Amino acid sequence: MSRKETLVLGQGAVIRAWASVGGKKEGEGPLCREFDLVNGENSLGQDSWEQSECQLQQQCAELCLRKGEITPKEVDLTLGGDLQAQCTATAYAMRSLGTPYAGLYGACSTMAQGLALGACLSSSCLLPRVLVMTSSHFCTAEREFRTPLEYGGQRTPTAQWTATAAGACLLSPKGEGPRITALTFGRVVDLQITDINNMGAAMAPAAAQTILRHLKGRGTRPGDYDAIVTGDLGQVGSRLLHEILEGEGLPLPNHRDCGLMLYDLQTQQVDAGGSGAGCSASVLCAHFLPRLAAGEYRRILFLSTGALMSQTTFLQGESIPGLAHAIELEGCI
Amino acid sequence: MDLTPERYQKMVKRAGPSSPLGTHCLWAFGVGGAICTLGEGLRQLYLSLGWDQDASGALTSITLIGLSGLFTSLGLYQRLAARAGAGTLVPITGFANAVISPAIEFKVEGMITGVGAKMFVIAGPVIVYGLTASWVWGLIYWATTQMGWGG
Amino acid sequence: MNYLWAFFIGGLICVIGQLLIDLTSVTPARILVGYVVGGVVLSALGWYQPLVELAGGGASVPLLGFGHLLAQGVREAVDAQGWLGAFLGGFTAASAGICASLIFGVFFALIAKSRDQN
């Protein structure tokens, strides 16, 4: 009974190129200088917010391919997704990109999901060149899941701010760049959180479980990593993650949360921090991958965390299932 | 990891920051009171212009709704509401905001299926249950008049 | 004096709503519905009219006042037309508010555009 839950990829898949694009608020935050591109206003000159998010992905994909010095024709598969119903931001962005495409839905866990799947395909040379990308947009998320943008509502202090951002990575079996060397697909964990304004709390147990499973599968300790990075737990979820893991006798001194890095919580009025599929994707591509490439980080564990409810299940009083996938990244030696 | 939902609920309650109740109430009181005082001022104005009680009330509502629409369309009502909370929610201007904001937001989905249909997304239940309650009261009131001890 | 009462009563009604939002898990949409239905009930019990006489706009501007308006309208219509009035009075009394909201909704939808909060 020794089923392998953590996959070790040997040589691993190389992240040959990456790109990150941010919106207005992201460009005013602590990571403003680390993005490849920051849009000064979030409509990106489009007529609808949905088109704006689509444009965001197009920008990001084109930047990533240009940095990887590769044309869309040479890409074997694009794995991508977003938060819009039926993943339309990605699907519509793919109209102009024209590579083979498989859509993913993992809510805010999409980036790690895509990288994990892409690494399997790429490192095994089944589909060598895989583009992984995802995005989120504050305005599409608000109008689809919450209230109209002009509606006068008060945000609760546990709520998180959907990032207007996108991230893209180009994987290949060989070459220069940070490598994905191991990965663990998460299991759905649901501890009966029903508060849609407290997603960090809904996702923290899933993150804790995946971290524990990955460390066990690899036989590592938190100290073996330069950083253990979670996607968008925010202030409340991060606090809960620490509490859960301390209960397991595993303190996490080197934990970073992308939702807490993307904005300045003191001045930017994002309440408990950032969230959205684009949050972990853009912070990975803007902050962590360059540092792995520069040798500043040797090894990190990266998790994207997703809350997998829908508007319908929420209205029906269902609790929020959480999911977290982990990928282990090693820097250039 | 053996964490029960019951134990986790307690952890979540401890971990979550609570709303700043005092500040929220002060803002709600100030802004809500100000909107109501503005309403009273408008009512007195219409009365002084010679309109009767009912007409002055109706004109006051119409004016406040128009102002709410203007502020909503400029994105200012949302900004005020982020601080004022119930102070902008409970007055009739909040009802107007609940009708007008989806109308503006869903314009991109068309004048019929967007503006026309989505206007009632938030405010519809208010009209439905307000009218239902008043209908029930109407029947009760009618029954009391029939029995000779109402009115 | 009128204005002071309007400010005080109006503010107080809003504070009750704020306490409901912050201390309970009642959502704003439910609060709106609760206020209108509550206004109908308070008016039916005869408790709201004195408040309107005291505070004017302070009692009629909050949604409780909208419920009061519905209840009053129904009562007058029942007096005039019997049981049929239960069907007629509510919309008649509330027509200014509902109609203005819808008209302004269409108007501002025509001239305004969705705005980013970032």
XYZ file of C-alpha atoms in Angstrom:
602
model
C 0.000 0.000 0.000
C 2.560 2.565 -0.978
C 0.722 4.596 -3.557
C 2.804 7.460 -4.803
C 1.085 10.738 -3.987
C 4.067 12.926 -4.723
C 5.480 12.728 -8.207
C 9.233 13.194 -8.630
C 10.207 14.196 -12.144
C 13.897 13.325 -12.257
C 15.459 16.004 -14.455
C 12.204 17.921 -14.212
C 10.580 20.377 -16.551
C 12.359 23.639 -17.232
C 10.494 26.937 -17.062
C 12.222 28.457 -20.054
C 10.398 31.759 -19.995
C 7.774 33.501 -17.949
C 5.818 36.735 -17.952
C 3.624 38.665 -15.561
C 1.142 41.438 -16.251
C -0.583 43.551 -13.616
C -3.404 46.080 -13.439
C -3.656 49.505 -11.846
C -3.740 48.600 -8.155
C -1.088 45.889 -8.661
C 1.133 48.516 -10.301
C 0.766 50.699 -7.205
C 1.724 47.841 -4.874
C 5.020 46.519 -3.505
C 5.730 44.422 -6.622
C 5.269 47.316 -9.082
C 8.849 47.100 -10.388
C 8.865 43.335 -10.736
C 6.016 42.955 -13.232
C 6.950 42.690 -16.894
C 4.060 44.974 -17.761
C 1.661 47.100 -15.727
C -1.563 48.485 -17.192
C -2.389 51.956 -15.911
C -6.107 51.423 -16.240
C -8.014 48.186 -16.029
C -10.255 48.394 -19.095
C -7.198 48.002 -21.369
C -9.151 49.967 -23.929
C -11.843 47.306 -24.297
C -15.637 47.653 -24.287
C -16.370 45.079 -21.599
C -14.473 43.872 -18.550
C -14.531 40.348 -19.960
C -12.689 41.550 -23.052
C -10.251 43.420 -20.819
C -9.325 40.202 -19.016
C -8.962 38.425 -22.345
C -6.618 41.187 -23.469
C -4.645 40.776 -20.232
C -4.007 37.110 -21.056
C -3.080 37.895 -24.632
C -0.511 40.449 -23.457
C 0.926 37.951 -21.018
C 1.092 35.032 -23.455
C 2.728 37.142 -26.161
C 5.295 38.508 -23.706
C 6.119 35.030 -22.460
C 6.573 33.597 -25.945
C 8.709 36.572 -26.970
C 10.927 36.120 -23.915
C 11.190 32.407 -24.714
C 12.063 33.269 -28.331
C 9.473 30.935 -29.694
C 6.507 31.390 -32.029
C 2.968 30.208 -31.206
C 3.340 27.577 -33.961
C 6.081 25.865 -31.973
C 3.944 25.523 -28.820
C 2.622 21.969 -28.462
C -0.108 22.762 -25.957
C -1.475 25.655 -23.942
C -2.980 24.868 -20.561
C -4.914 27.765 -19.128
C -7.944 28.985 -17.278
C -9.516 31.863 -15.418
C -12.385 32.643 -13.080
C -15.030 33.604 -15.618
C -17.820 31.123 -16.193
C -16.759 28.595 -18.838
C -13.198 30.036 -18.695
C -13.960 32.510 -21.440
C -11.051 34.900 -20.847
C -8.591 32.159 -21.788
C -10.690 30.626 -24.556
C -11.146 33.987 -26.258
C -7.466 34.836 -25.856
C -6.693 31.544 -27.602
C -8.561 32.691 -30.722
C -5.626 34.842 -31.724
C -2.850 32.683 -30.265
C -3.960 29.627 -32.186
C -1.955 26.950 -30.334
C -3.541 23.637 -29.294
C -5.438 24.411 -26.119
C -6.909 22.585 -23.153
C -8.892 24.662 -20.659
C -8.516 24.174 -16.926
C -10.744 25.148 -14.073
C -9.273 25.153 -10.593
C -10.481 28.564 -9.435
C -7.466 30.265 -7.827
C -5.491 26.996 -7.880
C -5.275 27.043 -11.689
C -1.631 28.134 -11.968
C -0.203 25.275 -9.886
C -2.665 22.877 -11.529
C -1.492 23.923 -14.989
C 2.190 23.846 -14.056
C 1.841 20.405 -12.478
C 0.039 18.942 -15.505
C 2.330 20.777 -17.907
C 5.442 19.538 -16.118
C 4.251 15.923 -16.460
C 3.646 16.334 -20.188
C 6.776 18.336 -20.879
C 9.347 16.428 -18.803
C 8.170 13.143 -20.343
C 8.558 14.696 -23.828
C 4.971 13.711 -24.706
C 4.275 17.359 -25.443
C 7.622 19.119 -24.992
C 6.668 22.773 -25.184
C 3.732 23.627 -22.944
C 2.495 27.143 -22.256
C 0.703 27.527 -18.923
C -1.255 30.690 -18.196
C -4.015 32.090 -16.083
C -5.556 35.401 -15.123
C -8.131 37.133 -12.998
C -9.719 40.563 -13.221
C -11.265 42.472 -10.326
C -14.154 43.818 -12.383
C -15.187 40.552 -14.059
C -15.107 38.781 -10.696
C -17.158 41.484 -8.955
C -19.881 41.649 -11.579
C -20.089 37.897 -11.954
C -19.836 36.699 -8.356
C -20.659 39.676 -6.170
C -22.401 42.925 -6.997
C -22.298 45.539 -9.763
C -19.250 47.796 -9.480
C -21.415 50.838 -8.719
C -23.369 49.078 -5.975
C -22.832 50.574 -2.550
C -21.684 47.762 -0.336
C -19.354 47.554 2.625
C -16.548 44.987 2.463
C -16.008 42.750 5.463
C -12.479 42.674 6.969
C -12.023 38.988 6.043
C -12.802 39.647 2.354
C -10.028 39.541 -0.247
C -9.395 41.684 -3.293
C -9.432 39.903 -6.669
C -6.184 40.706 -8.441
C -6.234 42.140 -11.947
C -3.241 40.193 -13.162
C -2.018 37.372 -15.358
C 0.961 35.044 -15.348
C 2.339 32.723 -18.014
C 5.128 30.109 -18.060
C 6.687 28.256 -20.963
C 7.825 24.733 -20.118
C 10.277 22.554 -21.975
C 12.214 19.379 -21.114
C 15.651 20.962 -21.500
C 17.279 24.339 -21.344
C 18.078 27.117 -18.926
C 15.768 28.167 -16.146
C 14.124 27.135 -12.913
C 12.949 23.523 -12.912
C 9.801 21.855 -11.625
C 11.203 18.744 -9.989
C 8.331 17.338 -7.956
C 4.640 17.873 -7.531
C 1.646 16.829 -5.484
C -1.922 17.137 -6.697
C -4.230 18.251 -3.908
C -7.327 16.611 -2.539
C -10.530 18.543 -1.969
C -10.858 19.492 1.694
C -14.040 20.979 3.102
C -14.305 21.914 6.756
C -17.785 23.414 6.414
C -16.897 27.062 5.866
C -19.892 28.766 4.245
C -18.817 32.418 4.449
C -18.101 33.541 0.894
C -16.291 36.577 2.331
C -13.745 34.376 4.068
C -12.164 32.274 1.328
C -8.792 32.203 3.067
C -10.382 30.206 5.874
C -12.026 27.859 3.358
C -8.712 27.139 1.584
C -6.233 26.974 4.486
C -6.955 23.340 5.460
C -6.422 22.208 1.858
C -3.102 24.043 1.724
C -2.031 22.512 5.038
C -2.939 19.016 3.881
C -1.091 19.328 0.568
C 2.009 20.719 2.299
C 1.982 17.806 4.760
C 1.509 15.254 1.980
C 4.237 16.756 -0.145
C 6.772 16.945 2.680
C 5.983 13.359 3.628
C 6.235 12.180 0.037
C 9.582 13.912 -0.421
C 10.913 13.187 3.047
C 11.720 16.868 3.517
C 11.232 19.419 6.296
C 10.056 23.041 5.836
C 13.641 24.187 6.522
C 14.813 22.394 3.372
C 13.057 25.063 1.306
C 14.023 28.702 0.977
C 10.339 29.556 0.975
C 7.005 27.767 1.148
C 4.683 29.895 -0.945
C 0.878 29.774 -0.877
C -1.355 31.370 -3.485
C -3.971 33.565 -1.899
C -4.740 32.610 1.674
C -4.534 36.246 2.737
C -4.176 37.352 6.314
C -6.864 35.128 7.825
C -6.018 32.018 5.826
C -2.290 32.387 6.503
C -2.926 32.697 10.225
C -5.048 29.528 10.093
C -2.460 27.644 8.014
C 0.200 28.382 10.627
C -2.113 27.315 13.431
C -3.026 24.024 11.711
C 0.583 23.162 10.912
C 1.812 24.113 14.374
C -0.799 21.668 15.657
C 0.951 19.050 13.521
C 4.295 20.021 15.062
C 5.440 21.747 11.880
C 5.971 25.495 12.231
C 6.458 27.368 8.929
C 8.904 30.225 9.503
C 9.629 30.596 5.794
C 6.028 30.863 4.624
C 5.098 33.573 2.090
C 1.614 34.225 0.756
C 1.204 35.789 -2.693
C -2.036 37.473 -1.564
C -0.076 39.309 1.126
C 2.828 40.208 -1.178
C 0.855 41.687 -4.058
C -0.594 44.618 -2.111
C 0.318 46.825 0.806
C -2.372 45.886 3.296
C -1.857 49.061 5.327
C -2.489 51.545 2.539
C -4.226 49.813 -0.369
C -7.573 48.883 1.252
C -7.673 45.278 0.148
C -8.814 44.046 3.575
C -7.386 40.533 4.125
C -5.182 40.561 0.983
C -5.257 39.663 -2.692
C -6.911 36.676 -4.330
C -7.847 35.363 -7.749
C -6.219 32.989 -10.193
C -3.955 35.800 -11.403
C -2.683 36.512 -7.891
C -0.444 33.465 -7.395
C 0.356 33.277 -11.115
C 1.616 36.841 -11.374
C 3.524 36.804 -8.069
C 5.230 33.549 -9.065
C 6.265 35.003 -12.411
C 7.103 38.500 -11.160
C 8.867 37.681 -7.919
C 9.846 34.052 -7.385
C 10.929 32.799 -10.811
C 13.432 35.649 -11.394
C 14.948 34.948 -7.969
C 15.159 31.236 -8.656
C 16.832 31.997 -11.968
C 19.308 34.340 -10.294
C 20.224 31.724 -7.722
C 18.879 33.821 -4.868
C 16.526 30.944 -4.038
C 17.717 27.385 -4.319
C 14.475 25.524 -3.780
C 10.914 26.604 -3.046
C 7.576 24.875 -2.641
C 4.804 26.703 -4.486
C 1.096 26.109 -3.898
C -1.916 27.699 -5.536
C -5.057 27.452 -3.475
C -8.576 27.376 -4.871
C -12.084 27.731 -3.441
C -14.321 25.610 -5.631
C -17.844 26.864 -4.970
C -20.185 28.449 -7.479
C -22.816 31.137 -7.156
C -25.449 28.391 -7.277
C -23.981 26.151 -4.578
C -23.376 29.213 -2.416
C -27.026 30.287 -2.679
C -28.083 26.718 -1.885
C -26.201 26.988 1.398
C -23.419 24.528 0.505
C -20.033 24.897 2.169
C -16.890 25.847 0.218
C -14.553 23.028 -0.921
C -10.881 24.006 -0.874
C -8.095 22.628 -3.087
C -4.348 23.201 -3.228
C -1.746 21.784 -5.628
C 1.959 21.924 -4.847
C 4.958 22.125 -7.170
C 8.558 22.050 -6.078
C 10.818 24.453 -7.926
C 14.598 24.361 -8.042
C 16.729 27.280 -9.095
C 19.551 27.438 -11.575
C 22.686 25.977 -10.082
C -4.322 16.079 9.941
C -7.396 15.279 12.013
C -9.225 18.566 12.258
C -12.974 18.447 12.845
C -15.243 21.105 11.295
C -16.403 22.062 14.800
C -12.881 22.725 16.043
C -11.978 24.529 12.844
C -14.999 26.848 13.122
C -13.669 27.957 16.507
C -10.207 28.570 15.052
C -11.708 30.605 12.211
C -13.691 32.735 14.622
C -10.513 33.530 16.558
C -8.418 34.194 13.443
C -10.788 36.597 11.697
C -10.512 40.300 12.438
C -13.846 41.708 13.602
C -15.525 44.726 12.059
C -14.728 48.054 13.734
C -18.218 48.360 15.198
C -17.856 51.830 16.726
C -16.499 53.463 13.563
C -19.071 51.701 11.389
C -21.984 52.824 13.582
C -20.722 56.406 13.736
C -20.459 56.580 9.949
C -23.871 54.940 9.484
C -25.420 57.380 11.975
C -23.815 60.449 10.439
C -24.376 59.678 6.769
C -27.799 58.075 7.278
C -28.902 60.998 9.433
C -27.617 63.477 6.863
C -29.516 61.821 3.995
C -32.715 61.838 6.080
C -32.191 65.494 7.015
C -31.716 66.311 3.356
C -35.010 64.495 2.712
C -36.726 66.545 5.397
C -35.283 69.741 3.911
C -36.574 68.837 0.453
C -39.994 67.999 1.887
C -40.215 71.378 3.612
C -39.121 73.061 0.397
C -41.861 71.371 -1.657
C -44.447 72.139 1.048
C -43.432 75.796 0.977
C -43.860 75.787 -2.789
C -47.500 74.897 -2.274
C -47.550 71.137 -2.880
C -49.699 69.078 -0.511
C -48.322 66.517 1.971
C -48.571 63.479 -0.341
C -47.151 65.255 -3.368
C -44.283 66.697 -1.316
C -43.446 63.206 -0.060
C -43.459 61.828 -3.603
C -41.353 64.703 -4.934
C -38.865 64.218 -2.097
C -38.504 60.533 -2.995
C -38.083 61.329 -6.689
C -35.421 63.959 -5.974
C -33.460 61.682 -3.632
C -33.620 58.840 -6.159
C -32.384 61.156 -8.900
C -29.482 62.330 -6.725
C -28.657 58.726 -5.841
C -28.615 57.897 -9.558
C -26.250 60.762 -10.270
C -23.869 59.755 -7.475
C -24.131 56.086 -8.502
C -23.284 56.813 -12.120
C -20.231 58.829 -11.070
C -19.028 55.961 -8.879
C -19.349 58.183 -5.787
C -22.220 56.345 -4.073
C -20.156 53.164 -3.943
C -17.215 55.049 -2.441
C -19.388 56.667 0.223
C -21.102 53.353 0.971
C -17.770 51.608 1.526
C -17.515 53.727 4.677
C -21.131 54.515 5.531
C -22.473 50.939 5.276
C -26.085 50.879 6.442
C -26.091 54.683 6.400
C -26.313 54.549 2.604
C -28.093 51.175 2.411
C -31.232 51.814 4.450
C -32.427 55.192 3.059
C -34.417 55.231 -0.194
C -31.208 56.324 -1.935
C -29.845 52.850 -1.170
C -32.859 51.253 -2.833
C -32.321 53.488 -5.850
C -28.630 52.521 -5.933
C -29.653 48.846 -5.874
C -31.831 49.441 -8.980
C -29.571 51.798 -10.904
C -26.184 50.121 -10.329
C -27.091 46.831 -12.075
C -28.781 48.851 -14.829
C -25.453 50.561 -15.553
C -23.328 47.466 -14.951
C -25.237 45.110 -17.226
C -25.749 47.545 -20.098
C -23.112 45.562 -22.015
C -25.516 42.597 -21.986
C -28.146 44.609 -23.859
C -30.965 47.044 -23.064
C -33.569 44.274 -22.642
C -31.687 41.298 -21.182
C -29.106 43.440 -19.420
C -30.565 46.743 -18.217
C -34.234 45.743 -18.150
C -33.870 42.359 -16.529
C -30.958 42.904 -14.152
C -32.445 46.030 -12.549
C -34.474 43.799 -10.255
C -31.639 41.506 -9.212
C -31.144 43.216 -5.845
C -34.268 45.381 -5.496
C -36.806 42.870 -6.832
C -37.205 40.984 -3.534
C -37.830 44.295 -1.735
C -40.786 45.048 -4.011
C -42.051 41.453 -3.935
C -42.083 41.055 -0.171
C -43.071 44.659 0.545
C -46.164 44.253 -1.641
C -46.906 40.787 -0.265
C -46.774 42.104 3.286
C -48.980 45.063 2.426
C -51.475 42.747 0.676
C -51.694 40.525 3.747
C -52.208 43.609 5.911
C -54.871 44.838 3.452
C -56.864 41.606 3.806
C -56.546 41.624 7.591
C -57.640 45.247 7.665
C -60.553 44.473 5.345
C -61.605 41.575 7.582
C -61.608 43.841 10.631
C -63.784 46.407 8.840
C -66.225 43.625 7.879
C -66.504 42.515 11.467
C -67.320 46.023 12.456
C -64.451 46.686 14.827
C -61.924 48.091 12.445
C -61.327 51.352 10.734
C -36.095 71.112 15.859
C -37.708 69.149 13.013
C -34.325 68.728 11.369
C -32.667 67.553 14.570
C -35.289 64.857 14.986
C -34.954 63.907 11.327
C -31.199 63.512 11.713
C -31.425 61.642 15.003
C -34.222 59.199 14.123
C -32.899 58.643 10.580
C -29.380 58.033 11.884
C -30.658 55.682 14.556
C -32.605 53.576 12.045
C -29.392 53.263 10.000
C -27.347 52.280 13.058
C -29.781 49.413 13.746
C -29.111 48.227 10.177
C -25.353 48.527 10.731
C -25.539 46.469 13.913
C -27.461 43.784 12.002
C -24.741 43.709 9.317
C -21.789 43.611 11.704
C -23.109 41.449 14.514
C -25.248 38.926 12.645
C -24.791 37.151 9.334
C -27.788 38.959 7.789
C -26.863 40.102 4.273
C -27.666 43.631 3.033
C -30.303 42.276 0.599
C -32.132 40.645 3.504
C -31.899 43.838 5.536
C -33.613 45.795 2.753
C -36.424 43.230 2.588
C -36.650 43.128 6.385
C -36.919 46.914 6.641
C -39.740 47.179 4.111
C -41.719 44.296 5.635
C -40.970 45.698 9.103
C -42.307 49.074 7.983
C -45.565 47.453 6.864
C -45.936 45.685 10.210
C -45.085 48.755 12.310
C -47.495 50.831 10.266
C -50.250 48.222 10.578
C -49.803 48.272 14.340
C -50.183 52.047 14.207
C -46.708 52.689 15.611
C -45.046 54.280 12.613
C -47.309 57.265 11.899
C -46.353 58.994 15.199
C -42.684 58.584 14.278
C -43.284 60.191 10.875
C -45.072 63.098 12.549
C -42.154 63.559 14.915
C -39.184 63.067 12.585
C -40.550 63.761 9.077
C -37.818 62.725 6.634
C -36.037 60.868 9.423
C -38.822 58.298 9.369
C -40.036 58.484 5.772
C -36.665 58.374 3.937
C -35.417 55.018 5.361
C -36.963 51.914 3.806
C -39.131 51.460 6.909
C -40.960 54.517 5.585
C -41.407 52.785 2.228
C -43.160 49.927 4.041
C -45.249 52.460 5.936
C -46.261 54.022 2.628
C -47.341 50.617 1.261
C -49.407 49.865 4.357
C -51.070 53.277 4.343
C -51.863 52.995 0.648
C -53.477 49.599 1.111
C -55.500 50.847 4.047
C -56.869 53.815 2.128
C -57.666 51.639 -0.883
C -59.498 49.081 1.277
C -61.522 51.913 2.822
C -62.515 53.032 -0.657
C -62.924 49.731 -2.517
C -63.188 46.908 -0.014
C -61.075 43.746 -0.348
C -59.983 44.704 -3.859
C -58.048 47.554 -2.267
C -55.525 45.027 -0.917
C -54.470 44.521 -4.542
C -54.534 48.173 -5.543
C -53.215 50.272 -2.681
C -49.608 49.115 -2.408
C -48.395 49.914 -5.887
C -50.426 53.117 -6.016
C -48.779 54.512 -2.896
C -45.302 53.299 -3.823
C -45.492 54.216 -7.486
C -43.436 57.419 -7.224
C -40.483 55.612 -5.634
C -40.562 52.513 -7.823
C -41.272 54.387 -11.032
C -38.561 56.980 -10.390
C -36.013 54.245 -9.638
C -36.793 52.407 -12.881
C -36.842 55.552 -15.019
C -33.565 56.790 -13.561
C -32.178 53.273 -13.960
C -32.812 53.339 -17.694
C -31.658 56.954 -17.966
C -28.323 56.468 -16.203
C -27.755 53.150 -17.990
C -27.981 55.094 -21.236
C -25.528 57.809 -20.272
C -23.143 56.082 -17.831
C -20.675 53.220 -18.031
C -19.442 50.640 -15.538
C -16.530 52.044 -13.524
C -13.512 50.316 -12.072
C -13.066 50.507 -8.285
C -9.290 50.031 -8.405
